[in-house]
Amino acid sequence: MARISWDIYDKWESTLSMLDRAANIYYASRPGYWNDLDILTVGLGQQTLEEYTSQFSLWAIISSPLIAGNDLRKMTKEIINILTNTEVIAINQDKLGRSGNMIRRALDGSYEVWAKPLYYE
């Protein structure tokens, strides 16, 4: 595991900054080497549930370690649901072990599309 950026903070802009760094080095991630985007800010209280859901999902696509940074004793049901989503965790833990990457960004920056190769038998 290798930390690829500075400390994250509980703002959507910080999440986007981390994603920009990950998009530049996605190719390095593989089984035995994971690009670590820092802890999850999910549940710290400064973002919307949609932003927290997006962060968790994007960390999973990138194969970044899913390390909760919130106080686990004070989680709401909504935050528990985000952090325990088994389908998203399965994407993160995919057997192929490859990182996802941004495959499209709107010219005006209003959206991005991310994709991840997955193991297939």
PDB file of C-alpha atoms in Angstrom:
ATOM      1  CA  MET A   1       0.000   0.000   0.000  1.00  0.00           C
ATOM      2  CA  ALA A   2       1.314   3.446  -0.863  1.00  0.00           C
ATOM      3  CA  ARG A   3      -0.135   6.746   0.225  1.00  0.00           C
ATOM      4  CA  ILE A   4      -0.507   8.814  -2.937  1.00  0.00           C
ATOM      5  CA  SER A   5      -1.510  12.199  -1.580  1.00  0.00           C
ATOM      6  CA  TRP A   6      -1.673  14.605   1.307  1.00  0.00           C
ATOM      7  CA  ASP A   7      -4.224  14.381   4.131  1.00  0.00           C
ATOM      8  CA  ILE A   8      -7.870  14.458   3.144  1.00  0.00           C
ATOM      9  CA  TYR A   9     -10.351  16.697   4.924  1.00  0.00           C
ATOM     10  CA  ASP A  10     -14.120  16.473   5.195  1.00  0.00           C
ATOM     11  CA  LYS A  11     -15.055  18.571   2.158  1.00  0.00           C
ATOM     12  CA  TRP A  12     -16.184  17.417  -1.278  1.00  0.00           C
ATOM     13  CA  GLU A  13     -13.449  19.505  -2.909  1.00  0.00           C
ATOM     14  CA  SER A  14     -10.834  17.487  -1.013  1.00  0.00           C
ATOM     15  CA  THR A  15     -12.373  14.233  -2.258  1.00  0.00           C
ATOM     16  CA  LEU A  16     -12.225  15.513  -5.839  1.00  0.00           C
ATOM     17  CA  SER A  17      -8.596  16.511  -5.383  1.00  0.00           C
ATOM     18  CA  MET A  18      -7.724  12.996  -4.227  1.00  0.00           C
ATOM     19  CA  LEU A  19      -9.512  11.522  -7.239  1.00  0.00           C
ATOM     20  CA  ASP A  20      -7.497  13.708  -9.608  1.00  0.00           C
ATOM     21  CA  ARG A  21      -4.292  12.288  -8.112  1.00  0.00           C
ATOM     22  CA  ALA A  22      -5.591   8.727  -8.383  1.00  0.00           C
ATOM     23  CA  ALA A  23      -6.525   9.209 -12.037  1.00  0.00           C
ATOM     24  CA  ASN A  24      -2.907   9.982 -12.838  1.00  0.00           C
ATOM     25  CA  ILE A  25      -1.446   6.805 -11.330  1.00  0.00           C
ATOM     26  CA  TYR A  26      -4.219   4.207 -11.594  1.00  0.00           C
ATOM     27  CA  TYR A  27      -1.898   1.914 -13.588  1.00  0.00           C
ATOM     28  CA  ALA A  28       0.331   1.268 -10.541  1.00  0.00           C
ATOM     29  CA  SER A  29      -2.382  -0.460  -8.498  1.00  0.00           C
ATOM     30  CA  ARG A  30      -2.359  -4.270  -8.588  1.00  0.00           C
ATOM     31  CA  PRO A  31      -2.545  -7.198  -6.178  1.00  0.00           C
ATOM     32  CA  GLY A  32       0.108  -6.541  -3.559  1.00  0.00           C
ATOM     33  CA  TYR A  33       0.238  -2.777  -4.245  1.00  0.00           C
ATOM     34  CA  TRP A  34      -2.691  -0.472  -3.544  1.00  0.00           C
ATOM     35  CA  ASN A  35      -2.985   3.263  -4.143  1.00  0.00           C
ATOM     36  CA  ASP A  36      -4.090   4.643  -0.772  1.00  0.00           C
ATOM     37  CA  LEU A  37      -6.196   7.807  -1.063  1.00  0.00           C
ATOM     38  CA  ASP A  38      -6.252   8.296   2.749  1.00  0.00           C
ATOM     39  CA  ILE A  39      -9.058   7.552   5.189  1.00  0.00           C
ATOM     40  CA  LEU A  40     -12.716   7.770   4.340  1.00  0.00           C
ATOM     41  CA  THR A  41     -14.356  10.945   5.608  1.00  0.00           C
ATOM     42  CA  VAL A  42     -17.754   9.219   5.559  1.00  0.00           C
ATOM     43  CA  GLY A  43     -19.665  10.188   8.677  1.00  0.00           C
ATOM     44  CA  LEU A  44     -17.488  13.066   9.865  1.00  0.00           C
ATOM     45  CA  GLY A  45     -20.427  15.441   9.365  1.00  0.00           C
ATOM     46  CA  GLN A  46     -19.371  18.093   6.855  1.00  0.00           C
ATOM     47  CA  GLN A  47     -20.745  16.524   3.653  1.00  0.00           C
ATOM     48  CA  THR A  48     -24.070  15.262   2.367  1.00  0.00           C
ATOM     49  CA  LEU A  49     -25.039  11.583   2.348  1.00  0.00           C
ATOM     50  CA  GLU A  50     -24.734  11.682  -1.452  1.00  0.00           C
ATOM     51  CA  GLU A  51     -21.149  12.952  -1.198  1.00  0.00           C
ATOM     52  CA  TYR A  52     -20.274  10.303   1.387  1.00  0.00           C
ATOM     53  CA  THR A  53     -21.863   7.576  -0.744  1.00  0.00           C
ATOM     54  CA  SER A  54     -19.906   8.814  -3.743  1.00  0.00           C
ATOM     55  CA  GLN A  55     -16.630   8.882  -1.829  1.00  0.00           C
ATOM     56  CA  PHE A  56     -17.112   5.316  -0.568  1.00  0.00           C
ATOM     57  CA  SER A  57     -18.017   4.074  -4.050  1.00  0.00           C
ATOM     58  CA  LEU A  58     -15.096   5.848  -5.721  1.00  0.00           C
ATOM     59  CA  TRP A  59     -12.577   4.580  -3.135  1.00  0.00           C
ATOM     60  CA  ALA A  60     -13.920   1.095  -3.927  1.00  0.00           C
ATOM     61  CA  ILE A  61     -13.514   1.597  -7.689  1.00  0.00           C
ATOM     62  CA  ILE A  62      -9.936   2.774  -7.184  1.00  0.00           C
ATOM     63  CA  SER A  63      -9.200  -0.213  -4.906  1.00  0.00           C
ATOM     64  CA  SER A  64      -8.064   2.155  -2.167  1.00  0.00           C
ATOM     65  CA  PRO A  65      -8.132   0.704   1.352  1.00  0.00           C
ATOM     66  CA  LEU A  66     -11.543   1.367   2.921  1.00  0.00           C
ATOM     67  CA  ILE A  67     -10.431   2.748   6.274  1.00  0.00           C
ATOM     68  CA  ALA A  68     -13.175   4.491   8.235  1.00  0.00           C
ATOM     69  CA  GLY A  69     -12.098   7.812   9.716  1.00  0.00           C
ATOM     70  CA  ASN A  70     -15.250   8.528  11.687  1.00  0.00           C
ATOM     71  CA  ASP A  71     -16.157   7.679  15.273  1.00  0.00           C
ATOM     72  CA  LEU A  72     -17.704   4.226  14.892  1.00  0.00           C
ATOM     73  CA  ARG A  73     -19.539   4.605  18.208  1.00  0.00           C
ATOM     74  CA  LYS A  74     -21.586   7.548  16.891  1.00  0.00           C
ATOM     75  CA  MET A  75     -22.660   6.365  13.436  1.00  0.00           C
ATOM     76  CA  THR A  76     -26.157   6.986  12.140  1.00  0.00           C
ATOM     77  CA  LYS A  77     -28.033   4.218  10.365  1.00  0.00           C
ATOM     78  CA  GLU A  78     -27.375   5.995   7.033  1.00  0.00           C
ATOM     79  CA  ILE A  79     -23.616   6.046   7.617  1.00  0.00           C
ATOM     80  CA  ILE A  80     -23.639   2.391   8.701  1.00  0.00           C
ATOM     81  CA  ASN A  81     -25.475   1.550   5.466  1.00  0.00           C
ATOM     82  CA  ILE A  82     -22.831   3.326   3.388  1.00  0.00           C
ATOM     83  CA  LEU A  83     -19.848   1.744   5.159  1.00  0.00           C
ATOM     84  CA  THR A  84     -21.284  -1.783   5.165  1.00  0.00           C
ATOM     85  CA  ASN A  85     -22.592  -1.920   1.587  1.00  0.00           C
ATOM     86  CA  THR A  86     -21.487  -5.424   0.631  1.00  0.00           C
ATOM     87  CA  GLU A  87     -21.852  -4.863  -3.115  1.00  0.00           C
ATOM     88  CA  VAL A  88     -19.553  -1.833  -3.052  1.00  0.00           C
ATOM     89  CA  ILE A  89     -17.078  -3.642  -0.781  1.00  0.00           C
ATOM     90  CA  ALA A  90     -17.075  -6.547  -3.276  1.00  0.00           C
ATOM     91  CA  ILE A  91     -15.993  -4.119  -6.037  1.00  0.00           C
ATOM     92  CA  ASN A  92     -13.154  -2.918  -3.807  1.00  0.00           C
ATOM     93  CA  GLN A  93     -12.098  -6.488  -2.997  1.00  0.00           C
ATOM     94  CA  ASP A  94     -12.380  -7.828  -6.562  1.00  0.00           C
ATOM     95  CA  LYS A  95     -10.041 -10.741  -7.266  1.00  0.00           C
ATOM     96  CA  LEU A  96      -8.404  -9.026 -10.270  1.00  0.00           C
ATOM     97  CA  GLY A  97      -7.137  -6.303  -7.959  1.00  0.00           C
ATOM     98  CA  ARG A  98      -6.946  -3.564 -10.571  1.00  0.00           C
ATOM     99  CA  SER A  99      -7.718   0.078  -9.956  1.00  0.00           C
ATOM    100  CA  GLY A 100     -10.463   1.874 -11.776  1.00  0.00           C
ATOM    101  CA  ASN A 101      -9.854   5.091 -13.643  1.00  0.00           C
ATOM    102  CA  MET A 102     -11.709   8.100 -14.948  1.00  0.00           C
ATOM    103  CA  ILE A 103     -12.680   7.357 -18.542  1.00  0.00           C
ATOM    104  CA  ARG A 104     -14.582  10.553 -19.321  1.00  0.00           C
ATOM    105  CA  ARG A 105     -14.929  14.066 -17.968  1.00  0.00           C
ATOM    106  CA  ALA A 106     -17.399  16.650 -19.231  1.00  0.00           C
ATOM    107  CA  LEU A 107     -15.734  19.605 -20.917  1.00  0.00           C
ATOM    108  CA  ASP A 108     -17.297  21.894 -18.326  1.00  0.00           C
ATOM    109  CA  GLY A 109     -16.199  19.574 -15.487  1.00  0.00           C
ATOM    110  CA  SER A 110     -19.780  18.917 -14.396  1.00  0.00           C
ATOM    111  CA  TYR A 111     -19.385  15.125 -14.311  1.00  0.00           C
ATOM    112  CA  GLU A 112     -16.892  12.305 -14.568  1.00  0.00           C
ATOM    113  CA  VAL A 113     -17.326   8.657 -15.517  1.00  0.00           C
ATOM    114  CA  TRP A 114     -15.171   6.075 -13.735  1.00  0.00           C
ATOM    115  CA  ALA A 115     -14.814   2.394 -14.621  1.00  0.00           C
ATOM    116  CA  LYS A 116     -12.933  -0.554 -13.145  1.00  0.00           C
ATOM    117  CA  PRO A 117     -11.921  -3.843 -14.755  1.00  0.00           C
ATOM    118  CA  LEU A 118     -13.287  -6.794 -12.798  1.00  0.00           C
ATOM    119  CA  TYR A 119     -12.352 -10.458 -12.609  1.00  0.00           C
ATOM    120  CA  TYR A 120     -14.466 -12.668 -14.838  1.00  0.00           C
ATOM    121  CA  GLU A 121     -14.565 -16.468 -15.029  1.00  0.00           C
TER     122      GLU A 121
END
